[in-house]
Short mmCIF file of C-alpha atoms in Angstrom, two decimals:
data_model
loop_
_atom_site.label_atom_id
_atom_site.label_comp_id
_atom_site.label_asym_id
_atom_site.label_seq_id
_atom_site.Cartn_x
_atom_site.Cartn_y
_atom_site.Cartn_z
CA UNK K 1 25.08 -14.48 -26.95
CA UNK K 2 24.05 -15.42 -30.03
CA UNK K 3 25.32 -15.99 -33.99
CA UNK K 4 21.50 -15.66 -35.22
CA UNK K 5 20.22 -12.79 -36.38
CA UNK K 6 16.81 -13.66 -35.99
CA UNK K 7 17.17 -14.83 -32.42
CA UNK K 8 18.99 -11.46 -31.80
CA UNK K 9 16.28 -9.27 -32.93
CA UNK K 10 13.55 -11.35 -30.95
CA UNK K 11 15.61 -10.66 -27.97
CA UNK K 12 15.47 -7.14 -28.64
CA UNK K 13 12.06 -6.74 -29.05
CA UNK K 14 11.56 -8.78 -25.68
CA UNK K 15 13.75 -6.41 -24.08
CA UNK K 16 11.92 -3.59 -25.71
CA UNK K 17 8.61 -4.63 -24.30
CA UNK K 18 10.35 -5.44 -20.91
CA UNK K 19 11.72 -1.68 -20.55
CA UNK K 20 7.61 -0.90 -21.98
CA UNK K 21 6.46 -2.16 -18.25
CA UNK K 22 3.18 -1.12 -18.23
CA UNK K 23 1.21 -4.39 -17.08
CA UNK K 24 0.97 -7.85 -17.61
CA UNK K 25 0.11 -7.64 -21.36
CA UNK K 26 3.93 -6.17 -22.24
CA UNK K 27 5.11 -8.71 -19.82
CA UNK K 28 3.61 -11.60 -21.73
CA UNK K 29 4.26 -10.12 -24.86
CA UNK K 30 8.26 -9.88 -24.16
CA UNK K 31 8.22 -13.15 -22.89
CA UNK K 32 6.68 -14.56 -26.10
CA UNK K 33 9.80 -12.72 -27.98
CA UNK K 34 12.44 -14.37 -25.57
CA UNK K 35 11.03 -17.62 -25.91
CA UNK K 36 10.98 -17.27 -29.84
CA UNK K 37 14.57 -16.04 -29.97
CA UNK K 38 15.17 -19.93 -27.54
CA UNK K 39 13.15 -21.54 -30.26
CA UNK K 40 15.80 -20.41 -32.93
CA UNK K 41 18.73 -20.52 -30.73
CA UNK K 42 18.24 -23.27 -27.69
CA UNK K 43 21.37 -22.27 -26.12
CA UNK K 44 20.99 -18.87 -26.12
CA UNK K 45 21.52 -17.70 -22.82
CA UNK K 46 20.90 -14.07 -22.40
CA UNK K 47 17.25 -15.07 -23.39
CA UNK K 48 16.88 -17.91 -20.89
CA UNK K 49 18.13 -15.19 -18.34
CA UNK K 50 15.42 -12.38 -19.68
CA UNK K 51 12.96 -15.68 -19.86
CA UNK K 52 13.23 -16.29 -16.43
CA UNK K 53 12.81 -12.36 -15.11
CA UNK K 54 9.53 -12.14 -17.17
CA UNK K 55 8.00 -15.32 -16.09
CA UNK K 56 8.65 -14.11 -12.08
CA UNK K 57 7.67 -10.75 -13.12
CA UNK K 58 4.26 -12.54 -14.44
CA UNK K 59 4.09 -14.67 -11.65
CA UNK K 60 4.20 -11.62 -9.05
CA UNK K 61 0.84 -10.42 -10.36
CA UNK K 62 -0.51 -13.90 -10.94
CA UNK K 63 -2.98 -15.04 -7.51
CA UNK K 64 -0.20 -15.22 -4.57
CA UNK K 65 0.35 -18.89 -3.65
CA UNK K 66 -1.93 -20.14 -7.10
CA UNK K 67 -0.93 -23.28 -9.20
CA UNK K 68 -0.40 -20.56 -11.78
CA UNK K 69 1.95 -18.47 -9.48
CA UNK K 70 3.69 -21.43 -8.20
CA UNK K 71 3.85 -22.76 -11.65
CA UNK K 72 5.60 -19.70 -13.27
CA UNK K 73 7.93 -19.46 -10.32
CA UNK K 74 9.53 -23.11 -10.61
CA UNK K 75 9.57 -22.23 -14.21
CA UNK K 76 11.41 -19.05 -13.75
CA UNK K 77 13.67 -21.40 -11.82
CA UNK K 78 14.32 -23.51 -14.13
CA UNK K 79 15.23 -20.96 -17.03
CA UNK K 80 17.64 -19.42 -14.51
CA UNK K 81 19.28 -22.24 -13.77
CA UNK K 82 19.48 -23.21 -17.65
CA UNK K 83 20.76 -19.94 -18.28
CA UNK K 84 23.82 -20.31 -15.61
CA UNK K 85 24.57 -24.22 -16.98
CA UNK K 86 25.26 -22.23 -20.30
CA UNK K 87 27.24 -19.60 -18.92
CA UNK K 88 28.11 -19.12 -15.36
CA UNK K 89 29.64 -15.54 -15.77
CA UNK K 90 26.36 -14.54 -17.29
CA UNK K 91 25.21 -11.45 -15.24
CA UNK K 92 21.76 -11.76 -15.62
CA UNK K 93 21.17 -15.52 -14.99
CA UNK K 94 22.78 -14.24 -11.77
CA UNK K 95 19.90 -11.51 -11.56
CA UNK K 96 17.07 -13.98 -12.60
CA UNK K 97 17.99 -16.54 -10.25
CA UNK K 98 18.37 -13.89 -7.08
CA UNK K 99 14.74 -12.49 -8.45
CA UNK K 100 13.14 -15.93 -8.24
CA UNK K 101 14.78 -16.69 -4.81
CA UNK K 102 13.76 -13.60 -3.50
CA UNK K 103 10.55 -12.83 -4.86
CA UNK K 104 9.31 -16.22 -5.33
CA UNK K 105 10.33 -18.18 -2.30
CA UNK K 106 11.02 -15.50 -0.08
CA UNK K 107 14.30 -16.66 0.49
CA UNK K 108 16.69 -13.23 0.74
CA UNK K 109 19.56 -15.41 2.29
CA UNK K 110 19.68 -17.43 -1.02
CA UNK K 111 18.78 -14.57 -3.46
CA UNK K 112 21.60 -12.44 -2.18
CA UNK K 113 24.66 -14.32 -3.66
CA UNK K 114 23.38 -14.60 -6.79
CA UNK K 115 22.51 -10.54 -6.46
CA UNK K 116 26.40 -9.58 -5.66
CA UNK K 117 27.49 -11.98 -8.55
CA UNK K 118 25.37 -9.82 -10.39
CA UNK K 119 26.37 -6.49 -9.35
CA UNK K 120 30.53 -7.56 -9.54
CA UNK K 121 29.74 -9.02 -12.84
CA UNK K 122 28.15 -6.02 -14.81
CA UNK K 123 29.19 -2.71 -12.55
CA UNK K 124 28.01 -0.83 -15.91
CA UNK K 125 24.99 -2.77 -16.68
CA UNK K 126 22.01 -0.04 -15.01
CA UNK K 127 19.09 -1.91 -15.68
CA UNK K 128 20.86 -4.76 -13.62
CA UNK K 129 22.02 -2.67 -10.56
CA UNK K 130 18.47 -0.95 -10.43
CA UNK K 131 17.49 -4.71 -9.42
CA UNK K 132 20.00 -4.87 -7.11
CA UNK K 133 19.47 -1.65 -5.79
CA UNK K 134 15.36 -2.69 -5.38
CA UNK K 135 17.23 -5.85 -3.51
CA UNK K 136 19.23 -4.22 -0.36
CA UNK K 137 16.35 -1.34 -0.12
CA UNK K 138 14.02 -4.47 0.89
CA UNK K 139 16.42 -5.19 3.26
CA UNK K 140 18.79 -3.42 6.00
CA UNK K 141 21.53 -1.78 3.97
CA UNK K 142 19.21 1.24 2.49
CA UNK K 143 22.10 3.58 2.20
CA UNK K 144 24.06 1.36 0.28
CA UNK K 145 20.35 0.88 -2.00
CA UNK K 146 20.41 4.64 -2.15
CA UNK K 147 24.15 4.80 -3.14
CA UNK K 148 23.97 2.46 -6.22
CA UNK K 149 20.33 3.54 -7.34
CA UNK K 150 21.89 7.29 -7.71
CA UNK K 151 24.64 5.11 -9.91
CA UNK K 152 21.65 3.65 -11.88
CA UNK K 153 20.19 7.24 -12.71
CA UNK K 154 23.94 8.29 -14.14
CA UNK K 155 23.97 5.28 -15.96
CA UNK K 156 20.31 5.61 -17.21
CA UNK K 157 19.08 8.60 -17.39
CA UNK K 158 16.51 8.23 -19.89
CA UNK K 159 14.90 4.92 -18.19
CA UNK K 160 11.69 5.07 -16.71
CA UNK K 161 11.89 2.00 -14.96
CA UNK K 162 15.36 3.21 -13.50
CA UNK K 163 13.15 6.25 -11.71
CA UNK K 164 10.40 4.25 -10.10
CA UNK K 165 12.87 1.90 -8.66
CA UNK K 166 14.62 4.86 -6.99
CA UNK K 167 11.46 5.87 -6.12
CA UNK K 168 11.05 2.97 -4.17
CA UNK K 169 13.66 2.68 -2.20
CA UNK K 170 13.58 6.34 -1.62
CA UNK K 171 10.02 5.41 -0.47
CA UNK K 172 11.75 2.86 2.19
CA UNK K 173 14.22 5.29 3.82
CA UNK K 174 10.67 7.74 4.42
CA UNK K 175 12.27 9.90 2.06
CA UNK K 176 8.63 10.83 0.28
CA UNK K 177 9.55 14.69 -1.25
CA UNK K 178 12.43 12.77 -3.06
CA UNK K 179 10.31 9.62 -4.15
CA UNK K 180 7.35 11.64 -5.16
CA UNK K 181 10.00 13.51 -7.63
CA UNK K 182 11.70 10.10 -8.82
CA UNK K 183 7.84 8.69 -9.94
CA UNK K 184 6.66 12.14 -11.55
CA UNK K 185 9.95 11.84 -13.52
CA UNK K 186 9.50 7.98 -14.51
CA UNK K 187 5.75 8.93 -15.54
CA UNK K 188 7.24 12.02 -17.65
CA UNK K 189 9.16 9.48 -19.61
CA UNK K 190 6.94 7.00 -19.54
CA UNK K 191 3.27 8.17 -19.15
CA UNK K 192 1.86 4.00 -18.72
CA UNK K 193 4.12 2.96 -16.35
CA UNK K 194 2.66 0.56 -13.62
CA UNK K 195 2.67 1.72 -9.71
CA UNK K 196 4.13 4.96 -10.03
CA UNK K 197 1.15 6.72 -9.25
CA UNK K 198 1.02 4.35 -6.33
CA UNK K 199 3.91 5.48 -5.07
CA UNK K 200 2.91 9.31 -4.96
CA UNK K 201 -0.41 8.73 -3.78
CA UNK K 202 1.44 6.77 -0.44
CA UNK K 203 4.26 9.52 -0.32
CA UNK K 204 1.46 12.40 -0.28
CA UNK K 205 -0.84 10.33 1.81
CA UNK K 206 2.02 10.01 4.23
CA UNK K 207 3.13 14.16 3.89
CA UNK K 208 -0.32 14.75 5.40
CA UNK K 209 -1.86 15.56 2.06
CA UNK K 210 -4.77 12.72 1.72
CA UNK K 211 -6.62 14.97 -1.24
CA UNK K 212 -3.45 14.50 -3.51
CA UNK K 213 -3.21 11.34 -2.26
CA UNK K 214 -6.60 10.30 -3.51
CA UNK K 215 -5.90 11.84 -7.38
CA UNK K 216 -3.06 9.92 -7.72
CA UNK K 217 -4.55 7.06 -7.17
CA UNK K 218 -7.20 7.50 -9.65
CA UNK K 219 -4.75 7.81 -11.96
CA UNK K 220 -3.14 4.56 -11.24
CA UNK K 221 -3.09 1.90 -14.24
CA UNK K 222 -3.12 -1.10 -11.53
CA UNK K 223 -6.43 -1.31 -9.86
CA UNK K 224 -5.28 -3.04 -7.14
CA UNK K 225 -2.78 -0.71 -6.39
CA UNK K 226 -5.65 2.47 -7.14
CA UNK K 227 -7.65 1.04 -4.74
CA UNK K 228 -5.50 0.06 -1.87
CA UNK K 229 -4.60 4.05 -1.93
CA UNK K 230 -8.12 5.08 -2.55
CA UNK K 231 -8.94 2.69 0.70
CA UNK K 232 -6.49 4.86 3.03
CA UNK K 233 -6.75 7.97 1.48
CA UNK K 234 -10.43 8.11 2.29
CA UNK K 235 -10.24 6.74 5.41
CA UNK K 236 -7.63 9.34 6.07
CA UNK K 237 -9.84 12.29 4.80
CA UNK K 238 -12.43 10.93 7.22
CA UNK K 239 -14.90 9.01 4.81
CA UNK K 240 -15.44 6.00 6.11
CA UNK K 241 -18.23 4.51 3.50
CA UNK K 242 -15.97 5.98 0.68
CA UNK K 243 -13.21 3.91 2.22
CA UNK K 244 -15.14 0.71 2.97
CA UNK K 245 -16.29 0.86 -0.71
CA UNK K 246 -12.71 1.01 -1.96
CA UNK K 247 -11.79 -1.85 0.41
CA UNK K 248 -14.85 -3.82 -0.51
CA UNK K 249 -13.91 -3.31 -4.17
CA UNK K 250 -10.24 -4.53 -3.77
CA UNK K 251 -11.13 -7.29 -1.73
CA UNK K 252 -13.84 -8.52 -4.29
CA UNK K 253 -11.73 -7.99 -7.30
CA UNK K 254 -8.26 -9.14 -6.15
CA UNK K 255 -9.50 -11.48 -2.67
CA UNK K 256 -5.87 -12.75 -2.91
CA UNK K 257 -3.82 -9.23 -2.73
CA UNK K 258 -3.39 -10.25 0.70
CA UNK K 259 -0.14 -7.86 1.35
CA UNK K 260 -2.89 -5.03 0.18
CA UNK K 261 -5.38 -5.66 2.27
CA UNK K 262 -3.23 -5.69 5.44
CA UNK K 263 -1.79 -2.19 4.38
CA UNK K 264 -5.59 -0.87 4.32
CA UNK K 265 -6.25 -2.81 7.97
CA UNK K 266 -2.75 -1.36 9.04
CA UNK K 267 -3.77 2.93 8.30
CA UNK K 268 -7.28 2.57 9.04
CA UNK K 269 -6.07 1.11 12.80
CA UNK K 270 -7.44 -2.69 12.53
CA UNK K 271 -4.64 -4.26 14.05
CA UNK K 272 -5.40 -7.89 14.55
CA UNK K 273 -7.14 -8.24 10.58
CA UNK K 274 -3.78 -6.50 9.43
CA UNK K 275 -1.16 -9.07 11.23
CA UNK K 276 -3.99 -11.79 10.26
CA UNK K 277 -3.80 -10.73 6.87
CA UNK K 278 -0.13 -10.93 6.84
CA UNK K 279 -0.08 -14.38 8.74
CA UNK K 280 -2.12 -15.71 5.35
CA UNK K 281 0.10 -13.61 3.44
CA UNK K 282 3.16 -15.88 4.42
CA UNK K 283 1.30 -19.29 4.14
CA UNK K 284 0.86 -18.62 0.28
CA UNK K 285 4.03 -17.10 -0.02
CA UNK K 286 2.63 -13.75 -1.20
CA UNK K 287 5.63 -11.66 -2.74
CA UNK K 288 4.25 -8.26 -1.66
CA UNK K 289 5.87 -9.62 1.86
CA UNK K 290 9.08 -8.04 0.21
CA UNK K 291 7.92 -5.01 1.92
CA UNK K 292 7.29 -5.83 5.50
CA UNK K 293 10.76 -4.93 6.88
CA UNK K 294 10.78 -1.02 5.67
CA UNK K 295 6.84 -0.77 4.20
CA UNK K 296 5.94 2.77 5.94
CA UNK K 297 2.48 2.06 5.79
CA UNK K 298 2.88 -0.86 7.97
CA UNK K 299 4.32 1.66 10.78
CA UNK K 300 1.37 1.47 12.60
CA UNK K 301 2.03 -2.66 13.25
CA UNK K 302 5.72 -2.12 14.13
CA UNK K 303 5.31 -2.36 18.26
CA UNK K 304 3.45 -5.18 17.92
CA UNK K 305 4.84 -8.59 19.53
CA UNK K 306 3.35 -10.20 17.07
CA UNK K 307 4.39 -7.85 14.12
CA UNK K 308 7.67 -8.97 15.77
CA UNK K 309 7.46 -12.66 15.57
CA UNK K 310 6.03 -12.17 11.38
CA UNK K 311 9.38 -9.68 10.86
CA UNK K 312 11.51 -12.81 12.40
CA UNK K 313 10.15 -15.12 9.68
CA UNK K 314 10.92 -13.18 6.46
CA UNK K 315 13.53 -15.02 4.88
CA UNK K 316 13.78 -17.85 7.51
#
């Protein structure tokens, strides 16, 4: 904590912005907050902690494998690591340093100690066990994902953020009626949130309901994530040039949203560009890999040897 009343209220309006989560412009804009409350208060470290989370959140939509992305990573490192040296029961210097390890270096075996020190450290704390929850659904233990997200929603009813992640990992255990009712309830409370039309356009697109599939993505903030839908919702629906326009889009606009791409090879049945794009997906480290274990739109890859010998090398 902290005895400064300025550095207080800077951390809340970082956190305010945080729980905002509409984009990278919030993102930046909390971060700014957390680093002024550090510039009053050096050894505050709940705000090293929340420094850390926002520079990996940046660095997730920063160019996969980019100085920048790379950059903001071993910085989010290093705030994590500042944040523990200052107090090593700190939940969320836990939680930052599992997110950078995980999402960063692609390192699950590393992240998940830090994740459980987390989760025994602040049972209560439901913005905290959403993460953790978002952590095991990446992985094998989705029932236990599915156990503590339902704690999260008891917890936090009233958190937007707390509804996409169950979403999510609803979205991971093919669970798509429950998932699309998790996003239309984190868009209710929070009509800006990022990738939660995402996530209803792929759990209508995979109910066998392209059409719906296609207006949610147009009403998806992220582009990249609009157009990666629009790309297999048309080829779904049978229009090819509407789908190759989509695809030519994405790739021209965001050539690095490698994970992307290979979901659009993956539906529209272009095996070898879709475990190609993955293959360059690994070499720049591309955190959208996160998915590969329990990604349904990847299903079509799964009896593949060498889908097989990519699924081997997440988190080796």
């Amino acid at each position: 904590g902290t005895s400064s009343v300025p550095a207080y209220e800077a951390f809340l309006r970082g956190v305010a912005l945080y729980d905002v989560a509409s984009g990278p412009e919030t993102d930046r804009a909390a971060l700014a907050q957390f680093d002024a409350a550090i510039g009053v208060d050096a050894n505050y470290a709940a705000a090293h902690a929340m420094r850390s989370i926002m520079l990996a959140t940046i660095a997730n939509d920063a160019v996969s494998g980019s100085d920048e992305s790379r950059k903001l990573f071993d910085q989010a490192k290093v705030a994590a690591e500042r944040s523990l040296a200052l107090e090593s029961r700190l939940a969320r210097a836990h939680l930052a340093l599992g997110v950078v390890f995980n999402n960063g270096f692609l390192k699950p075996a590393a992240a998940a100690p830090h994740y459980r020190a987390a989760q025994d450290l602040a049972p209560g704390d439901g913005d905290l066990l959403r993460s953790v929850a978002s952590f095991l659904a990446y992985g094998e233990e989705r029932a236990q994902a599915a156990q503590l997200i339902a704690r999260v929603l008891e917890l936090d009813p009233l958190n937007a953020g707390a509804f996409r992640a169950a979403g999510y990992v609803a979205l991971f255990s093919r669970d798509y009626p429950t998932m699309i009712t998790h996003m239309e309830r984190a868009l209710a409370l929070n009509p800006g949130i990022a990738s939660a039309h995402f996530g209803i356009a792929v759990g209508r697109l995979l109910q066998g309901d392209p059409a719906g599939a296609l207006t949610a993505a147009a009403a998806e903030p992220g582009r990249a994530y609009g157009l990666t839908a629009t790309a297999i919702a048309s080829a779904r629906m049978g229009d090819r040039p509407g789908s190759d326009a989509a695809f030519a889009l994405l790739q021209q606009e965001f050539p690095d949203s490698r994970y992307q791409l290979a979901q659009v090879h993956a539906q529209r049945g272009e095996t070898a560009a879709a475990l190609a794009m993955i293959e360059s997906a690994f070499a720049v480290i591309d955190p959208g890999l996160l998915w590969l274990r329990n990604d349904p739109l990847l299903d079509p890859l799964r009896g593949e040897a060498g889908f097989k010998d990519l699924l081997s090398r997440l988190g080796s």
